[in-house]
Amino acid sequence: MVDLHMHSSYSDDGEYSPQELVRKCFDAGIRVMSVTDHNCVRANAEAEEAAGAKNIRYIPGVEIDCIFQGINFHVLGYGIDYKSHDFEEVERNIERQSFQASMERLTLTQALGFHVTENDMWALAKDRYQKDIWTGEMFAEVLLGRQEYQNHPLLKPYRPGGYRGDNPYVNFYWDYYAQGTSCYVEIEYPKMKEVIDLIHANGGFAVLAHPGVNLKEKLYLLDDIMILGIDGIEAFSSYHTKEQAEFFYAAARERHLITTCGSDYHGKTKPAIRVGEHHCRLTYF
């Protein structure tokens, strides 16, 4: 069993340490894995060592935010030289922008009518690796934990039994903090071509992550993305319906690209998702 997309506590929205992810993969019967943190490669050394001790094949990975045609995308890099200083610069680029962006998200969240403060966010972030990044998922965790907002109409869909209650934190992010929504704050991400070239320069393969989420009604951009030199498509994802997975699998085969599968496991941010849950029907190894 394979899972090539998961996030550790080195991601701004991941819960578990790299070692804990390895244990979860071992218990789930996963024998090939990759930790692909957001714009950060620091988990790889720890995960690779822990995976080796469990006789799990480990593939170094990362997930880098980027821009193409004005749309935010994620590109996965596999088999990378994670010790390269190039990836340190990727992380520093986000760090340089993170605090101001977090403060802007706080202001926009307050504009929705919620009383949330800097102290609330610092308290939640104090034990995190990336303390200056306050994500939409983190705002959701604070707000959904407040008794005074138990019956707030904006939060009802994310409560147990609500139509967005399966993965409440990440769903709140997509609805209010993703590109094109009311609390979205623009970050200057690199262009997709630059990210693909960086991954290739460091010995890796570049794979378009969960395209069903980012392309949506703009599937015509897929061929333009292929021209940039992408090596593969993450066809099988917890985000994709069966029909979407089959579409992107066929698209990859037609273009002679790699097909990958990943749960995009985060822990408490997506409680309905477990490692290995990507519905892939292929045998890789």
PDB file of C-alpha atoms in Angstrom:
ATOM      1  CA  MET A   1       0.000   0.000   0.000  1.00  0.00           C
ATOM      2  CA  VAL A   2       1.245   3.473  -0.931  1.00  0.00           C
ATOM      3  CA  ASP A   3       0.620   6.990   0.393  1.00  0.00           C
ATOM      4  CA  LEU A   4       2.677   9.759  -1.167  1.00  0.00           C
ATOM      5  CA  HIS A   5       1.006  12.834   0.305  1.00  0.00           C
ATOM      6  CA  MET A   6       0.820  13.621   4.022  1.00  0.00           C
ATOM      7  CA  HIS A   7       1.782  16.451   6.340  1.00  0.00           C
ATOM      8  CA  SER A   8       3.732  16.524   9.575  1.00  0.00           C
ATOM      9  CA  SER A   9       3.954  19.144  12.309  1.00  0.00           C
ATOM     10  CA  TYR A  10       6.493  20.972  10.128  1.00  0.00           C
ATOM     11  CA  SER A  11       3.517  22.061   7.996  1.00  0.00           C
ATOM     12  CA  ASP A  12       1.479  24.998   9.227  1.00  0.00           C
ATOM     13  CA  ASP A  13      -1.581  22.737   9.367  1.00  0.00           C
ATOM     14  CA  GLY A  14      -0.124  19.331  10.268  1.00  0.00           C
ATOM     15  CA  GLU A  15      -0.585  17.656  13.653  1.00  0.00           C
ATOM     16  CA  TYR A  16       1.862  14.776  14.032  1.00  0.00           C
ATOM     17  CA  SER A  17       5.636  14.466  14.089  1.00  0.00           C
ATOM     18  CA  PRO A  18       7.376  12.666  11.212  1.00  0.00           C
ATOM     19  CA  GLN A  19       8.015   9.686  13.498  1.00  0.00           C
ATOM     20  CA  GLU A  20       4.327   9.515  14.442  1.00  0.00           C
ATOM     21  CA  LEU A  21       3.360   9.556  10.768  1.00  0.00           C
ATOM     22  CA  VAL A  22       5.684   6.626  10.117  1.00  0.00           C
ATOM     23  CA  ARG A  23       4.056   4.680  12.955  1.00  0.00           C
ATOM     24  CA  LYS A  24       0.599   5.421  11.567  1.00  0.00           C
ATOM     25  CA  CYS A  25       1.675   4.274   8.104  1.00  0.00           C
ATOM     26  CA  PHE A  26       3.175   1.072   9.502  1.00  0.00           C
ATOM     27  CA  ASP A  27      -0.009   0.295  11.435  1.00  0.00           C
ATOM     28  CA  ALA A  28      -2.094   0.954   8.307  1.00  0.00           C
ATOM     29  CA  GLY A  29      -0.037  -1.445   6.206  1.00  0.00           C
ATOM     30  CA  ILE A  30       1.579   1.280   4.100  1.00  0.00           C
ATOM     31  CA  ARG A  31       4.954   0.211   2.775  1.00  0.00           C
ATOM     32  CA  VAL A  32       5.819   3.174   0.536  1.00  0.00           C
ATOM     33  CA  MET A  33       5.362   6.693   1.901  1.00  0.00           C
ATOM     34  CA  SER A  34       6.360  10.325   1.535  1.00  0.00           C
ATOM     35  CA  VAL A  35       5.969  13.292   3.870  1.00  0.00           C
ATOM     36  CA  THR A  36       5.204  16.352   1.745  1.00  0.00           C
ATOM     37  CA  ASP A  37       5.071  19.373   4.027  1.00  0.00           C
ATOM     38  CA  HIS A  38       4.043  22.798   2.800  1.00  0.00           C
ATOM     39  CA  ASN A  39       7.105  24.674   1.531  1.00  0.00           C
ATOM     40  CA  CYS A  40       9.327  22.845   4.024  1.00  0.00           C
ATOM     41  CA  VAL A  41      11.593  19.782   3.753  1.00  0.00           C
ATOM     42  CA  ARG A  42      12.657  19.492   7.395  1.00  0.00           C
ATOM     43  CA  ALA A  43      10.588  16.366   8.100  1.00  0.00           C
ATOM     44  CA  ASN A  44      12.393  14.251   5.522  1.00  0.00           C
ATOM     45  CA  ALA A  45      15.504  13.324   7.500  1.00  0.00           C
ATOM     46  CA  GLU A  46      13.463  12.267  10.534  1.00  0.00           C
ATOM     47  CA  ALA A  47      10.847  10.437   8.485  1.00  0.00           C
ATOM     48  CA  GLU A  48      13.434   8.650   6.352  1.00  0.00           C
ATOM     49  CA  GLU A  49      15.248   7.329   9.427  1.00  0.00           C
ATOM     50  CA  ALA A  50      12.040   6.237  11.147  1.00  0.00           C
ATOM     51  CA  ALA A  51      10.708   4.606   7.964  1.00  0.00           C
ATOM     52  CA  GLY A  52      13.932   2.656   7.519  1.00  0.00           C
ATOM     53  CA  ALA A  53      13.584   1.211  11.008  1.00  0.00           C
ATOM     54  CA  LYS A  54      10.083   0.007  10.059  1.00  0.00           C
ATOM     55  CA  ASN A  55      11.183  -1.392   6.680  1.00  0.00           C
ATOM     56  CA  ILE A  56       9.039   1.179   4.873  1.00  0.00           C
ATOM     57  CA  ARG A  57      10.328   2.563   1.593  1.00  0.00           C
ATOM     58  CA  TYR A  58      10.611   6.307   2.008  1.00  0.00           C
ATOM     59  CA  ILE A  59      10.549   8.818  -0.856  1.00  0.00           C
ATOM     60  CA  PRO A  60      11.704  12.344   0.085  1.00  0.00           C
ATOM     61  CA  GLY A  61       9.003  14.897  -0.661  1.00  0.00           C
ATOM     62  CA  VAL A  62       7.711  18.454  -0.432  1.00  0.00           C
ATOM     63  CA  GLU A  63       4.589  20.380  -1.486  1.00  0.00           C
ATOM     64  CA  ILE A  64       5.291  23.865  -2.802  1.00  0.00           C
ATOM     65  CA  ASP A  65       2.728  26.624  -3.312  1.00  0.00           C
ATOM     66  CA  CYS A  66       2.943  28.372  -6.664  1.00  0.00           C
ATOM     67  CA  ILE A  67       1.039  30.467  -9.203  1.00  0.00           C
ATOM     68  CA  PHE A  68      -0.020  29.731 -12.767  1.00  0.00           C
ATOM     69  CA  GLN A  69      -2.347  31.935 -14.808  1.00  0.00           C
ATOM     70  CA  GLY A  70      -3.284  33.815 -11.636  1.00  0.00           C
ATOM     71  CA  ILE A  71      -4.409  30.636  -9.844  1.00  0.00           C
ATOM     72  CA  ASN A  72      -2.841  29.160  -6.720  1.00  0.00           C
ATOM     73  CA  PHE A  73      -1.572  25.603  -7.206  1.00  0.00           C
ATOM     74  CA  HIS A  74       0.419  23.054  -5.243  1.00  0.00           C
ATOM     75  CA  VAL A  75       3.253  21.085  -6.838  1.00  0.00           C
ATOM     76  CA  LEU A  76       4.626  17.975  -5.168  1.00  0.00           C
ATOM     77  CA  GLY A  77       8.325  17.217  -5.471  1.00  0.00           C
ATOM     78  CA  TYR A  78       9.468  13.592  -5.078  1.00  0.00           C
ATOM     79  CA  GLY A  79      12.926  12.091  -4.868  1.00  0.00           C
ATOM     80  CA  ILE A  80      14.408  15.502  -4.154  1.00  0.00           C
ATOM     81  CA  ASP A  81      17.736  16.302  -2.556  1.00  0.00           C
ATOM     82  CA  TYR A  82      16.107  17.673   0.568  1.00  0.00           C
ATOM     83  CA  LYS A  83      19.445  18.876   1.920  1.00  0.00           C
ATOM     84  CA  SER A  84      19.699  21.443  -0.873  1.00  0.00           C
ATOM     85  CA  HIS A  85      19.761  25.104   0.193  1.00  0.00           C
ATOM     86  CA  ASP A  86      17.209  25.800  -2.549  1.00  0.00           C
ATOM     87  CA  PHE A  87      14.479  24.463  -0.281  1.00  0.00           C
ATOM     88  CA  GLU A  88      15.635  26.627   2.595  1.00  0.00           C
ATOM     89  CA  GLU A  89      14.966  29.642   0.388  1.00  0.00           C
ATOM     90  CA  VAL A  90      11.481  28.337  -0.415  1.00  0.00           C
ATOM     91  CA  GLU A  91      10.742  28.179   3.304  1.00  0.00           C
ATOM     92  CA  ARG A  92      12.289  31.591   4.001  1.00  0.00           C
ATOM     93  CA  ASN A  93      10.160  33.166   1.273  1.00  0.00           C
ATOM     94  CA  ILE A  94       7.008  32.140   3.143  1.00  0.00           C
ATOM     95  CA  GLU A  95       8.458  33.130   6.508  1.00  0.00           C
ATOM     96  CA  ARG A  96       9.207  36.643   5.257  1.00  0.00           C
ATOM     97  CA  GLN A  97       5.544  37.182   4.395  1.00  0.00           C
ATOM     98  CA  SER A  98       3.815  35.097   7.036  1.00  0.00           C
ATOM     99  CA  PHE A  99       3.388  37.423  10.010  1.00  0.00           C
ATOM    100  CA  GLN A 100       1.859  40.315   8.061  1.00  0.00           C
ATOM    101  CA  ALA A 101      -0.405  37.909   6.188  1.00  0.00           C
ATOM    102  CA  SER A 102      -1.529  36.370   9.487  1.00  0.00           C
ATOM    103  CA  MET A 103      -2.388  39.798  10.913  1.00  0.00           C
ATOM    104  CA  GLU A 104      -4.425  40.586   7.816  1.00  0.00           C
ATOM    105  CA  ARG A 105      -6.311  37.293   8.179  1.00  0.00           C
ATOM    106  CA  LEU A 106      -7.036  38.224  11.789  1.00  0.00           C
ATOM    107  CA  THR A 107      -8.522  41.566  10.734  1.00  0.00           C
ATOM    108  CA  LEU A 108     -10.655  39.928   8.041  1.00  0.00           C
ATOM    109  CA  THR A 109     -11.868  37.287  10.487  1.00  0.00           C
ATOM    110  CA  GLN A 110     -12.891  40.018  12.911  1.00  0.00           C
ATOM    111  CA  ALA A 111     -14.778  41.676  10.058  1.00  0.00           C
ATOM    112  CA  LEU A 112     -16.944  38.546   9.836  1.00  0.00           C
ATOM    113  CA  GLY A 113     -18.234  39.471  13.288  1.00  0.00           C
ATOM    114  CA  PHE A 114     -16.031  37.248  15.450  1.00  0.00           C
ATOM    115  CA  HIS A 115     -14.158  38.462  18.510  1.00  0.00           C
ATOM    116  CA  VAL A 116     -10.762  36.825  18.113  1.00  0.00           C
ATOM    117  CA  THR A 117      -7.486  38.405  19.205  1.00  0.00           C
ATOM    118  CA  GLU A 118      -3.757  38.123  18.596  1.00  0.00           C
ATOM    119  CA  ASN A 119      -3.427  36.472  22.009  1.00  0.00           C
ATOM    120  CA  ASP A 120      -5.929  33.801  20.994  1.00  0.00           C
ATOM    121  CA  MET A 121      -3.866  32.941  17.941  1.00  0.00           C
ATOM    122  CA  TRP A 122      -0.512  33.089  19.719  1.00  0.00           C
ATOM    123  CA  ALA A 123      -1.877  30.708  22.364  1.00  0.00           C
ATOM    124  CA  LEU A 124      -2.837  28.183  19.698  1.00  0.00           C
ATOM    125  CA  ALA A 125       0.410  28.575  17.769  1.00  0.00           C
ATOM    126  CA  LYS A 126       2.857  28.587  20.688  1.00  0.00           C
ATOM    127  CA  ASP A 127       3.941  24.955  20.303  1.00  0.00           C
ATOM    128  CA  ARG A 128       3.947  24.900  16.495  1.00  0.00           C
ATOM    129  CA  TYR A 129       7.018  24.923  14.291  1.00  0.00           C
ATOM    130  CA  GLN A 130       5.664  27.827  12.218  1.00  0.00           C
ATOM    131  CA  LYS A 131       4.354  30.128  14.931  1.00  0.00           C
ATOM    132  CA  ASP A 132       3.889  33.147  12.653  1.00  0.00           C
ATOM    133  CA  ILE A 133       1.494  31.441  10.259  1.00  0.00           C
ATOM    134  CA  TRP A 134      -2.126  31.616  11.365  1.00  0.00           C
ATOM    135  CA  THR A 135      -4.100  29.608   8.849  1.00  0.00           C
ATOM    136  CA  GLY A 136      -7.800  29.449   8.132  1.00  0.00           C
ATOM    137  CA  GLU A 137      -7.821  26.054   9.816  1.00  0.00           C
ATOM    138  CA  MET A 138      -6.417  27.630  12.973  1.00  0.00           C
ATOM    139  CA  PHE A 139      -9.067  30.341  13.013  1.00  0.00           C
ATOM    140  CA  ALA A 140     -11.678  27.616  12.617  1.00  0.00           C
ATOM    141  CA  GLU A 141     -10.219  25.705  15.573  1.00  0.00           C
ATOM    142  CA  VAL A 142     -10.427  28.788  17.789  1.00  0.00           C
ATOM    143  CA  LEU A 143     -13.923  29.810  16.718  1.00  0.00           C
ATOM    144  CA  LEU A 144     -15.462  26.342  16.789  1.00  0.00           C
ATOM    145  CA  GLY A 145     -14.075  25.881  20.288  1.00  0.00           C
ATOM    146  CA  ARG A 146     -15.864  28.951  21.658  1.00  0.00           C
ATOM    147  CA  GLN A 147     -19.019  28.279  23.643  1.00  0.00           C
ATOM    148  CA  GLU A 148     -20.447  31.711  22.805  1.00  0.00           C
ATOM    149  CA  TYR A 149     -20.393  30.788  19.112  1.00  0.00           C
ATOM    150  CA  GLN A 150     -22.090  27.429  19.575  1.00  0.00           C
ATOM    151  CA  ASN A 151     -25.130  28.545  17.548  1.00  0.00           C
ATOM    152  CA  HIS A 152     -23.478  31.108  15.313  1.00  0.00           C
ATOM    153  CA  PRO A 153     -25.031  30.774  11.830  1.00  0.00           C
ATOM    154  CA  LEU A 154     -21.690  31.002   9.997  1.00  0.00           C
ATOM    155  CA  LEU A 155     -20.314  28.101  12.036  1.00  0.00           C
ATOM    156  CA  LYS A 156     -23.331  25.770  11.999  1.00  0.00           C
ATOM    157  CA  PRO A 157     -22.329  24.039   8.743  1.00  0.00           C
ATOM    158  CA  TYR A 158     -19.041  22.973  10.372  1.00  0.00           C
ATOM    159  CA  ARG A 159     -20.596  21.462  13.499  1.00  0.00           C
ATOM    160  CA  PRO A 160     -21.113  17.685  13.803  1.00  0.00           C
ATOM    161  CA  GLY A 161     -23.916  16.763  11.452  1.00  0.00           C
ATOM    162  CA  GLY A 162     -23.511  19.926   9.390  1.00  0.00           C
ATOM    163  CA  TYR A 163     -23.003  19.635   5.667  1.00  0.00           C
ATOM    164  CA  ARG A 164     -19.371  20.810   6.051  1.00  0.00           C
ATOM    165  CA  GLY A 165     -18.818  19.022   9.337  1.00  0.00           C
ATOM    166  CA  ASP A 166     -16.835  16.024   8.062  1.00  0.00           C
ATOM    167  CA  ASN A 167     -13.551  17.970   7.953  1.00  0.00           C
ATOM    168  CA  PRO A 168     -14.619  21.225   9.635  1.00  0.00           C
ATOM    169  CA  TYR A 169     -11.297  23.038   9.941  1.00  0.00           C
ATOM    170  CA  VAL A 170     -10.109  22.576   6.388  1.00  0.00           C
ATOM    171  CA  ASN A 171     -13.601  23.144   4.997  1.00  0.00           C
ATOM    172  CA  PHE A 172     -13.760  26.447   6.862  1.00  0.00           C
ATOM    173  CA  TYR A 173     -10.424  27.324   5.284  1.00  0.00           C
ATOM    174  CA  TRP A 174     -11.669  26.540   1.755  1.00  0.00           C
ATOM    175  CA  ASP A 175     -14.869  28.518   2.319  1.00  0.00           C
ATOM    176  CA  TYR A 176     -13.371  31.652   3.887  1.00  0.00           C
ATOM    177  CA  TYR A 177      -9.571  31.792   3.410  1.00  0.00           C
ATOM    178  CA  ALA A 178      -8.849  30.186   0.043  1.00  0.00           C
ATOM    179  CA  GLN A 179      -8.247  32.259  -3.079  1.00  0.00           C
ATOM    180  CA  GLY A 180     -11.362  34.218  -4.062  1.00  0.00           C
ATOM    181  CA  THR A 181     -13.024  34.133  -0.634  1.00  0.00           C
ATOM    182  CA  SER A 182     -13.687  36.861   1.929  1.00  0.00           C
ATOM    183  CA  CYS A 183     -10.661  36.310   4.191  1.00  0.00           C
ATOM    184  CA  TYR A 184      -8.133  35.480   1.501  1.00  0.00           C
ATOM    185  CA  VAL A 185      -4.770  37.220   1.812  1.00  0.00           C
ATOM    186  CA  GLU A 186      -2.436  37.124  -1.160  1.00  0.00           C
ATOM    187  CA  ILE A 187       1.036  35.664  -0.704  1.00  0.00           C
ATOM    188  CA  GLU A 188       3.680  36.145  -3.378  1.00  0.00           C
ATOM    189  CA  TYR A 189       4.308  32.538  -4.361  1.00  0.00           C
ATOM    190  CA  PRO A 190       6.777  31.585  -7.087  1.00  0.00           C
ATOM    191  CA  LYS A 191       5.582  30.821 -10.588  1.00  0.00           C
ATOM    192  CA  MET A 192       4.811  27.179 -11.291  1.00  0.00           C
ATOM    193  CA  LYS A 193       7.559  26.959 -13.914  1.00  0.00           C
ATOM    194  CA  GLU A 194      10.113  28.123 -11.340  1.00  0.00           C
ATOM    195  CA  VAL A 195       8.968  25.442  -8.887  1.00  0.00           C
ATOM    196  CA  ILE A 196       9.081  22.682 -11.490  1.00  0.00           C
ATOM    197  CA  ASP A 197      12.584  23.757 -12.528  1.00  0.00           C
ATOM    198  CA  LEU A 198      13.713  23.890  -8.880  1.00  0.00           C
ATOM    199  CA  ILE A 199      12.464  20.349  -8.259  1.00  0.00           C
ATOM    200  CA  HIS A 200      14.171  19.089 -11.402  1.00  0.00           C
ATOM    201  CA  ALA A 201      17.421  20.891 -10.504  1.00  0.00           C
ATOM    202  CA  ASN A 202      17.432  18.980  -7.221  1.00  0.00           C
ATOM    203  CA  GLY A 203      16.954  15.565  -8.777  1.00  0.00           C
ATOM    204  CA  GLY A 204      13.213  15.285  -8.255  1.00  0.00           C
ATOM    205  CA  PHE A 205       9.982  14.677 -10.110  1.00  0.00           C
ATOM    206  CA  ALA A 206       7.306  17.378 -10.165  1.00  0.00           C
ATOM    207  CA  VAL A 207       3.688  16.266  -9.701  1.00  0.00           C
ATOM    208  CA  LEU A 208       0.558  18.426  -9.850  1.00  0.00           C
ATOM    209  CA  ALA A 209      -1.243  17.991  -6.519  1.00  0.00           C
ATOM    210  CA  HIS A 210      -5.017  17.362  -6.270  1.00  0.00           C
ATOM    211  CA  PRO A 211      -5.830  19.157  -9.562  1.00  0.00           C
ATOM    212  CA  GLY A 212      -9.562  18.729  -9.036  1.00  0.00           C
ATOM    213  CA  VAL A 213      -9.363  21.262  -6.215  1.00  0.00           C
ATOM    214  CA  ASN A 214      -7.343  23.927  -8.006  1.00  0.00           C
ATOM    215  CA  LEU A 215      -8.435  23.587 -11.631  1.00  0.00           C
ATOM    216  CA  LYS A 216     -12.160  23.156 -10.960  1.00  0.00           C
ATOM    217  CA  GLU A 217     -13.923  24.570 -14.026  1.00  0.00           C
ATOM    218  CA  LYS A 218     -10.641  25.510 -15.707  1.00  0.00           C
ATOM    219  CA  LEU A 219      -9.595  22.050 -16.850  1.00  0.00           C
ATOM    220  CA  TYR A 220      -8.491  23.556 -20.156  1.00  0.00           C
ATOM    221  CA  LEU A 221      -5.369  24.781 -18.330  1.00  0.00           C
ATOM    222  CA  LEU A 222      -4.136  21.222 -17.872  1.00  0.00           C
ATOM    223  CA  ASP A 223      -2.400  21.087 -21.246  1.00  0.00           C
ATOM    224  CA  ASP A 224      -0.763  24.459 -20.625  1.00  0.00           C
ATOM    225  CA  ILE A 225       0.582  23.119 -17.327  1.00  0.00           C
ATOM    226  CA  MET A 226       1.978  20.072 -19.098  1.00  0.00           C
ATOM    227  CA  ILE A 227       4.030  22.348 -21.348  1.00  0.00           C
ATOM    228  CA  LEU A 228       5.826  23.664 -18.260  1.00  0.00           C
ATOM    229  CA  GLY A 229       7.472  20.287 -17.759  1.00  0.00           C
ATOM    230  CA  ILE A 230       5.344  18.663 -15.062  1.00  0.00           C
ATOM    231  CA  ASP A 231       6.180  14.966 -14.639  1.00  0.00           C
ATOM    232  CA  GLY A 232       2.980  13.649 -13.149  1.00  0.00           C
ATOM    233  CA  ILE A 233      -0.538  14.143 -11.809  1.00  0.00           C
ATOM    234  CA  GLU A 234      -1.893  13.204  -8.399  1.00  0.00           C
ATOM    235  CA  ALA A 235      -4.980  11.559  -9.823  1.00  0.00           C
ATOM    236  CA  PHE A 236      -5.980   9.651  -6.698  1.00  0.00           C
ATOM    237  CA  SER A 237      -6.605  11.969  -3.763  1.00  0.00           C
ATOM    238  CA  SER A 238      -8.943  12.205  -0.799  1.00  0.00           C
ATOM    239  CA  TYR A 239     -10.221  15.381  -2.456  1.00  0.00           C
ATOM    240  CA  HIS A 240     -11.225  13.670  -5.703  1.00  0.00           C
ATOM    241  CA  THR A 241     -14.452  11.899  -6.467  1.00  0.00           C
ATOM    242  CA  LYS A 242     -14.209   8.567  -8.285  1.00  0.00           C
ATOM    243  CA  GLU A 243     -15.105  10.344 -11.526  1.00  0.00           C
ATOM    244  CA  GLN A 244     -12.427  12.998 -11.028  1.00  0.00           C
ATOM    245  CA  ALA A 245      -9.812  10.373 -10.217  1.00  0.00           C
ATOM    246  CA  GLU A 246     -10.609   8.450 -13.390  1.00  0.00           C
ATOM    247  CA  PHE A 247     -10.496  11.650 -15.445  1.00  0.00           C
ATOM    248  CA  PHE A 248      -7.069  12.696 -14.167  1.00  0.00           C
ATOM    249  CA  TYR A 249      -5.745   9.130 -14.390  1.00  0.00           C
ATOM    250  CA  ALA A 250      -6.761   9.022 -18.056  1.00  0.00           C
ATOM    251  CA  ALA A 251      -5.284  12.491 -18.620  1.00  0.00           C
ATOM    252  CA  ALA A 252      -1.959  11.338 -17.173  1.00  0.00           C
ATOM    253  CA  ARG A 253      -1.875   8.188 -19.283  1.00  0.00           C
ATOM    254  CA  GLU A 254      -2.700  10.071 -22.469  1.00  0.00           C
ATOM    255  CA  ARG A 255       0.208  12.430 -21.819  1.00  0.00           C
ATOM    256  CA  HIS A 256       2.610   9.657 -20.680  1.00  0.00           C
ATOM    257  CA  LEU A 257       2.896  11.172 -17.203  1.00  0.00           C
ATOM    258  CA  ILE A 258       3.386   9.606 -13.791  1.00  0.00           C
ATOM    259  CA  THR A 259       0.225   8.925 -11.774  1.00  0.00           C
ATOM    260  CA  THR A 260       0.451   9.246  -7.995  1.00  0.00           C
ATOM    261  CA  CYS A 261      -1.868   8.728  -5.051  1.00  0.00           C
ATOM    262  CA  GLY A 262      -1.978  10.541  -1.735  1.00  0.00           C
ATOM    263  CA  SER A 263      -4.361  10.927   1.176  1.00  0.00           C
ATOM    264  CA  ASP A 264      -3.242  14.497   1.998  1.00  0.00           C
ATOM    265  CA  TYR A 265      -3.449  13.431   5.620  1.00  0.00           C
ATOM    266  CA  HIS A 266      -3.084  16.235   8.191  1.00  0.00           C
ATOM    267  CA  GLY A 267      -4.501  14.854  11.426  1.00  0.00           C
ATOM    268  CA  LYS A 268      -7.057  16.984  13.284  1.00  0.00           C
ATOM    269  CA  THR A 269      -7.332  19.434  10.386  1.00  0.00           C
ATOM    270  CA  LYS A 270      -8.998  16.664   8.370  1.00  0.00           C
ATOM    271  CA  PRO A 271     -10.373  14.178  10.911  1.00  0.00           C
ATOM    272  CA  ALA A 272     -12.343  12.269   8.274  1.00  0.00           C
ATOM    273  CA  ILE A 273      -9.141  11.397   6.380  1.00  0.00           C
ATOM    274  CA  ARG A 274      -6.734   8.641   7.424  1.00  0.00           C
ATOM    275  CA  VAL A 275      -3.360   7.706   6.006  1.00  0.00           C
ATOM    276  CA  GLY A 276      -3.781   5.581   2.903  1.00  0.00           C
ATOM    277  CA  GLU A 277      -7.276   6.869   2.118  1.00  0.00           C
ATOM    278  CA  HIS A 278      -6.918   8.011  -1.469  1.00  0.00           C
ATOM    279  CA  HIS A 279      -8.989   5.336  -3.239  1.00  0.00           C
ATOM    280  CA  CYS A 280      -6.171   4.418  -5.608  1.00  0.00           C
ATOM    281  CA  ARG A 281      -6.904   1.268  -7.555  1.00  0.00           C
ATOM    282  CA  LEU A 282      -3.410   0.881  -9.004  1.00  0.00           C
ATOM    283  CA  THR A 283      -0.474  -1.247  -7.879  1.00  0.00           C
ATOM    284  CA  TYR A 284       2.773   0.694  -7.939  1.00  0.00           C
ATOM    285  CA  PHE A 285       5.403  -1.580  -6.423  1.00  0.00           C
TER     286      PHE A 285
END
